[in-house]
Amino acid sequence: MPLTDSFAKLLIRGLLAGLIAGILAGGVAFVLGESHIDAAIAIEESNSAAEAEVHSHDATQAAEPAGHSHDEEEALVSRDGQRFGLFLATSLAGLALGAIFAVVANYARRVTTLSGPLLGLTLATLGWLAIEAVPFFKYPANPPAVGDPETITQRTWLWLAAVVLGLLAVVASVFAAKVAAQEFLSLRIAAPVLAFLVVVTIGYLVLPTVNEVGDDFPAVLLWQFRLSSLATQATLWLVLGLAFAFLTERATRATTPASANVA
């Protein structure tokens, strides 16, 4: 049954589904990613201590400000505070994503005959492909101690460009699916997949490659961090789609008996 609820109900549903998804994504990030972040921070601190020791040997006593020491610098936020902030950040991100998800679902239901639950799952899949998968495989996440601070602005813009590329690829895929809607089953499957891959391939070739991982950084730790990041984002989108679909189906079942009783 297509979505027939008001926008206000869809928005509340999206916010609730997003909150659930954000909390669970935070749990996945905590379980799978925190140990890797701690290991990366340890490497970063070790490198910083080594650099500070080199500078201390090169600098004269007069040139060094009185009472200043690199070892005395403390993090603005403790690791315990960062762990709490992790759940807060994923919860807020889930709420924001849920609101956007509801808006998109509200417009998408006007151009499709998919049932409410299936529409929710489809939108979650397409959203993950566009906003997470396409940018990730071009510019994967890096742990602390990886990346040049001076290029962070450039890397941010490149990541946003990859997100736009993902959205364009999804739009091209949906358009191809509509064009091939009356064709053979094999063509209906191949057309959107091919359109998606063509757009992504062209975009990957145009966008510059960024690799700021040092040769001395452990490769195993790097990929463990990246996989935990990918798992966190996959959890966020998967739970968002499933929760939205569940809440939609539950609301449909609750209204159907009431309509039948009125009739």
CSV table of C-alpha atoms in Angstrom, one decimal:
chain,number,residue,atom,x,y,z
A,1,MET,CA,0.0,0.0,0.0
A,2,PRO,CA,1.5,3.4,-1.0
A,3,LEU,CA,2.2,6.0,1.6
A,4,THR,CA,-0.9,8.0,2.4
A,5,ASP,CA,0.0,9.6,5.7
A,6,SER,CA,0.3,13.3,6.2
A,7,PHE,CA,3.7,15.0,6.0
A,8,ALA,CA,3.7,15.6,9.7
A,9,LYS,CA,3.3,11.9,10.5
A,10,LEU,CA,6.0,11.1,8.0
A,11,LEU,CA,8.3,13.6,9.7
A,12,ILE,CA,7.7,12.2,13.1
A,13,ARG,CA,8.2,8.7,11.7
A,14,GLY,CA,11.5,9.7,10.1
A,15,LEU,CA,12.8,11.4,13.2
A,16,LEU,CA,12.0,8.4,15.4
A,17,ALA,CA,13.6,6.0,12.8
A,18,GLY,CA,16.6,8.3,12.5
A,19,LEU,CA,17.1,8.5,16.3
A,20,ILE,CA,17.0,4.7,16.6
A,21,ALA,CA,19.4,4.4,13.7
A,22,GLY,CA,21.8,7.0,15.2
A,23,ILE,CA,21.9,5.3,18.6
A,24,LEU,CA,22.6,1.8,17.1
A,25,ALA,CA,25.2,3.3,14.7
A,26,GLY,CA,26.9,4.9,17.7
A,27,GLY,CA,27.0,1.5,19.4
A,28,VAL,CA,28.6,-0.1,16.3
A,29,ALA,CA,31.1,2.7,16.1
A,30,PHE,CA,32.0,2.3,19.8
A,31,VAL,CA,32.4,-1.4,19.7
A,32,LEU,CA,34.2,-1.7,16.4
A,33,GLY,CA,36.0,1.6,16.0
A,34,GLU,CA,37.1,2.9,19.4
A,35,SER,CA,40.0,0.5,19.9
A,36,HIS,CA,41.3,1.5,16.4
A,37,ILE,CA,41.0,5.2,17.2
A,38,ASP,CA,42.9,4.6,20.5
A,39,ALA,CA,45.7,2.8,18.6
A,40,ALA,CA,45.9,5.6,16.0
A,41,ILE,CA,46.0,8.3,18.7
A,42,ALA,CA,48.8,6.4,20.4
A,43,ILE,CA,50.7,6.5,17.1
A,44,GLU,CA,50.0,10.2,16.6
A,45,GLU,CA,51.1,11.0,20.2
A,46,SER,CA,54.3,9.0,19.7
A,47,ASN,CA,55.1,10.9,16.5
A,48,SER,CA,54.3,14.2,18.1
A,49,ALA,CA,56.6,13.4,21.1
A,50,ALA,CA,59.4,12.4,18.7
A,51,GLU,CA,59.0,15.7,16.8
A,52,ALA,CA,59.0,17.7,20.0
A,53,GLU,CA,62.2,16.0,21.1
A,54,VAL,CA,63.9,16.9,17.9
A,55,HIS,CA,62.8,20.5,18.1
A,56,SER,CA,64.0,20.7,21.7
A,57,HIS,CA,67.4,19.6,20.7
A,58,ASP,CA,67.5,22.2,17.9
A,59,ALA,CA,66.0,25.2,19.8
A,60,THR,CA,68.1,27.3,22.2
A,61,GLN,CA,67.0,28.0,25.7
A,62,ALA,CA,66.4,31.7,24.9
A,63,ALA,CA,64.3,30.9,21.9
A,64,GLU,CA,61.9,28.7,23.8
A,65,PRO,CA,59.1,30.6,25.6
A,66,ALA,CA,59.4,30.3,29.4
A,67,GLY,CA,57.3,27.5,30.9
A,68,HIS,CA,56.3,26.1,27.5
A,69,SER,CA,56.5,22.4,26.7
A,70,HIS,CA,54.8,20.3,24.0
A,71,ASP,CA,54.4,17.5,26.4
A,72,GLU,CA,52.3,19.8,28.7
A,73,GLU,CA,49.7,20.3,26.0
A,74,GLU,CA,46.5,18.6,26.8
A,75,ALA,CA,43.6,17.6,24.6
A,76,LEU,CA,40.6,20.0,24.8
A,77,VAL,CA,38.3,17.0,25.2
A,78,SER,CA,39.1,13.9,27.1
A,79,ARG,CA,38.7,10.4,25.5
A,80,ASP,CA,35.7,9.8,27.8
A,81,GLY,CA,34.2,13.0,26.6
A,82,GLN,CA,34.8,12.0,23.0
A,83,ARG,CA,33.1,8.7,23.6
A,84,PHE,CA,30.0,10.4,25.0
A,85,GLY,CA,30.2,12.8,22.1
A,86,LEU,CA,30.2,9.9,19.7
A,87,PHE,CA,26.7,8.8,20.8
A,88,LEU,CA,25.5,12.4,20.9
A,89,ALA,CA,26.8,13.0,17.4
A,90,THR,CA,25.4,9.9,15.8
A,91,SER,CA,22.0,10.5,17.5
A,92,LEU,CA,21.9,14.1,16.2
A,93,ALA,CA,23.0,12.9,12.8
A,94,GLY,CA,20.3,10.3,12.8
A,95,LEU,CA,17.6,12.8,13.7
A,96,ALA,CA,18.8,15.1,10.9
A,97,LEU,CA,19.0,12.3,8.4
A,98,GLY,CA,15.6,11.0,9.5
A,99,ALA,CA,14.0,14.4,8.8
A,100,ILE,CA,15.6,14.6,5.4
A,101,PHE,CA,14.5,11.0,4.7
A,102,ALA,CA,10.9,11.9,5.5
A,103,VAL,CA,11.0,14.9,3.2
A,104,VAL,CA,12.4,12.8,0.3
A,105,ALA,CA,9.8,10.0,1.0
A,106,ASN,CA,7.0,12.6,0.9
A,107,TYR,CA,8.0,13.7,-2.6
A,108,ALA,CA,9.0,10.2,-3.8
A,109,ARG,CA,5.6,8.7,-3.1
A,110,ARG,CA,4.1,11.0,-5.7
A,111,VAL,CA,6.1,9.5,-8.5
A,112,THR,CA,6.1,5.8,-7.6
A,113,THR,CA,3.6,3.0,-6.8
A,114,LEU,CA,5.9,1.3,-4.3
A,115,SER,CA,4.3,0.4,-1.0
A,116,GLY,CA,5.3,2.4,2.0
A,117,PRO,CA,7.7,-0.1,3.6
A,118,LEU,CA,9.3,-1.0,0.3
A,119,LEU,CA,9.8,2.7,-0.5
A,120,GLY,CA,11.5,3.2,2.8
A,121,LEU,CA,13.9,0.4,2.2
A,122,THR,CA,14.6,1.5,-1.4
A,123,LEU,CA,15.3,5.1,-0.3
A,124,ALA,CA,17.7,3.9,2.4
A,125,THR,CA,19.6,1.7,-0.1
A,126,LEU,CA,19.9,4.5,-2.7
A,127,GLY,CA,20.9,7.0,0.1
A,128,TRP,CA,23.6,4.7,1.3
A,129,LEU,CA,24.9,4.2,-2.2
A,130,ALA,CA,24.9,8.0,-3.0
A,131,ILE,CA,26.1,9.5,0.3
A,132,GLU,CA,28.3,6.8,1.7
A,133,ALA,CA,29.4,4.1,-0.7
A,134,VAL,CA,30.4,6.3,-3.7
A,135,PRO,CA,32.4,8.8,-1.6
A,136,PHE,CA,33.9,6.1,0.6
A,137,PHE,CA,35.4,4.0,-2.2
A,138,LYS,CA,37.0,7.2,-3.7
A,139,TYR,CA,38.0,8.9,-0.5
A,140,PRO,CA,37.9,6.4,2.4
A,141,ALA,CA,37.9,7.5,6.0
A,142,ASN,CA,41.2,7.9,7.7
A,143,PRO,CA,42.1,7.6,11.4
A,144,PRO,CA,43.9,10.2,13.5
A,145,ALA,CA,47.6,10.6,12.6
A,146,VAL,CA,46.7,10.2,8.9
A,147,GLY,CA,46.4,13.3,6.6
A,148,ASP,CA,48.0,16.7,6.2
A,149,PRO,CA,46.1,19.4,8.3
A,150,GLU,CA,46.9,21.9,5.6
A,151,THR,CA,44.9,20.0,3.0
A,152,ILE,CA,41.8,19.4,5.1
A,153,THR,CA,39.8,22.1,3.3
A,154,GLN,CA,40.7,20.6,-0.1
A,155,ARG,CA,39.8,17.1,1.0
A,156,THR,CA,36.5,18.3,2.4
A,157,TRP,CA,35.5,19.8,-0.9
A,158,LEU,CA,36.6,16.7,-2.8
A,159,TRP,CA,34.5,14.6,-0.5
A,160,LEU,CA,31.5,16.8,-1.1
A,161,ALA,CA,32.1,16.5,-4.8
A,162,ALA,CA,32.1,12.7,-4.4
A,163,VAL,CA,28.7,13.0,-2.6
A,164,VAL,CA,27.3,15.0,-5.5
A,165,LEU,CA,28.7,12.4,-7.9
A,166,GLY,CA,26.9,9.7,-5.9
A,167,LEU,CA,23.6,11.6,-6.1
A,168,LEU,CA,24.0,12.1,-9.8
A,169,ALA,CA,24.7,8.4,-10.2
A,170,VAL,CA,21.6,7.4,-8.3
A,171,VAL,CA,19.5,9.9,-10.3
A,172,ALA,CA,20.8,8.4,-13.6
A,173,SER,CA,20.1,4.9,-12.3
A,174,VAL,CA,16.5,5.8,-11.4
A,175,PHE,CA,16.0,7.5,-14.8
A,176,ALA,CA,17.4,4.5,-16.6
A,177,ALA,CA,15.0,2.2,-14.6
A,178,LYS,CA,12.0,4.3,-15.6
A,179,VAL,CA,13.1,4.3,-19.3
A,180,ALA,CA,13.5,0.5,-19.3
A,181,ALA,CA,10.4,-0.2,-17.2
A,182,GLN,CA,8.5,-1.8,-20.1
A,183,GLU,CA,11.4,-3.9,-21.4
A,184,PHE,CA,12.6,-7.4,-20.7
A,185,LEU,CA,13.5,-8.3,-17.1
A,186,SER,CA,17.2,-8.6,-17.9
A,187,LEU,CA,17.2,-5.1,-19.4
A,188,ARG,CA,15.2,-3.6,-16.5
A,189,ILE,CA,18.0,-4.9,-14.2
A,190,ALA,CA,21.0,-4.1,-16.4
A,191,ALA,CA,19.9,-0.5,-17.4
A,192,PRO,CA,20.0,1.1,-13.9
A,193,VAL,CA,23.1,-0.8,-12.8
A,194,LEU,CA,25.0,0.2,-16.0
A,195,ALA,CA,23.9,3.8,-15.7
A,196,PHE,CA,25.1,4.0,-12.1
A,197,LEU,CA,28.5,2.4,-12.9
A,198,VAL,CA,29.1,4.6,-15.9
A,199,VAL,CA,28.5,7.8,-14.0
A,200,VAL,CA,30.6,6.7,-11.0
A,201,THR,CA,33.4,5.5,-13.3
A,202,ILE,CA,33.6,8.8,-15.1
A,203,GLY,CA,33.4,10.7,-11.9
A,204,TYR,CA,36.2,8.6,-10.3
A,205,LEU,CA,38.4,9.3,-13.3
A,206,VAL,CA,37.8,13.1,-13.2
A,207,LEU,CA,38.2,13.5,-9.4
A,208,PRO,CA,41.8,13.6,-8.2
A,209,THR,CA,43.3,10.8,-6.1
A,210,VAL,CA,44.3,11.7,-2.5
A,211,ASN,CA,46.6,9.4,-0.6
A,212,GLU,CA,48.2,11.0,2.5
A,213,VAL,CA,48.8,7.7,4.4
A,214,GLY,CA,52.4,7.5,5.5
A,215,ASP,CA,54.4,4.4,4.6
A,216,ASP,CA,55.1,3.8,8.3
A,217,PHE,CA,51.4,3.7,9.3
A,218,PRO,CA,50.2,0.1,10.0
A,219,ALA,CA,48.1,-1.1,7.0
A,220,VAL,CA,46.1,-3.5,9.1
A,221,LEU,CA,45.0,-0.7,11.5
A,222,LEU,CA,44.2,1.5,8.6
A,223,TRP,CA,41.8,-1.0,7.0
A,224,GLN,CA,40.3,-2.1,10.3
A,225,PHE,CA,39.4,1.6,11.0
A,226,ARG,CA,38.0,2.0,7.5
A,227,LEU,CA,35.9,-1.1,7.7
A,228,SER,CA,34.5,-0.1,11.1
A,229,SER,CA,33.6,3.3,9.6
A,230,LEU,CA,31.9,1.6,6.7
A,231,ALA,CA,30.0,-0.7,9.1
A,232,THR,CA,28.9,2.3,11.2
A,233,GLN,CA,27.4,4.1,8.2
A,234,ALA,CA,25.9,0.9,6.8
A,235,THR,CA,24.2,0.4,10.2
A,236,LEU,CA,22.9,3.9,10.2
A,237,TRP,CA,21.2,3.6,6.8
A,238,LEU,CA,20.1,0.0,7.2
A,239,VAL,CA,18.4,0.6,10.5
A,240,LEU,CA,16.9,3.9,9.2
A,241,GLY,CA,15.3,2.0,6.3
A,242,LEU,CA,14.1,-0.9,8.4
A,243,ALA,CA,12.8,1.3,11.2
A,244,PHE,CA,10.9,3.5,8.8
A,245,ALA,CA,9.5,0.5,7.0
A,246,PHE,CA,8.4,-1.1,10.3
A,247,LEU,CA,6.8,2.0,11.6
A,248,THR,CA,5.0,2.5,8.3
A,249,GLU,CA,3.7,-1.0,8.2
A,250,ARG,CA,2.6,-0.8,11.8
A,251,ALA,CA,0.7,2.5,11.1
A,252,THR,CA,-0.9,0.9,8.1
A,253,ARG,CA,-2.1,-2.1,10.1
A,254,ALA,CA,-3.4,0.1,12.8
A,255,THR,CA,-5.5,2.2,10.4
A,256,THR,CA,-6.8,-0.7,8.3
A,257,PRO,CA,-9.0,-2.3,11.0
A,258,ALA,CA,-10.3,1.2,12.0
A,259,SER,CA,-11.3,1.9,8.4
A,260,ALA,CA,-12.9,-1.5,8.1
A,261,ASN,CA,-15.0,-0.9,11.3
A,262,VAL,CA,-16.1,2.5,10.0
A,263,ALA,CA,-17.2,0.9,6.7
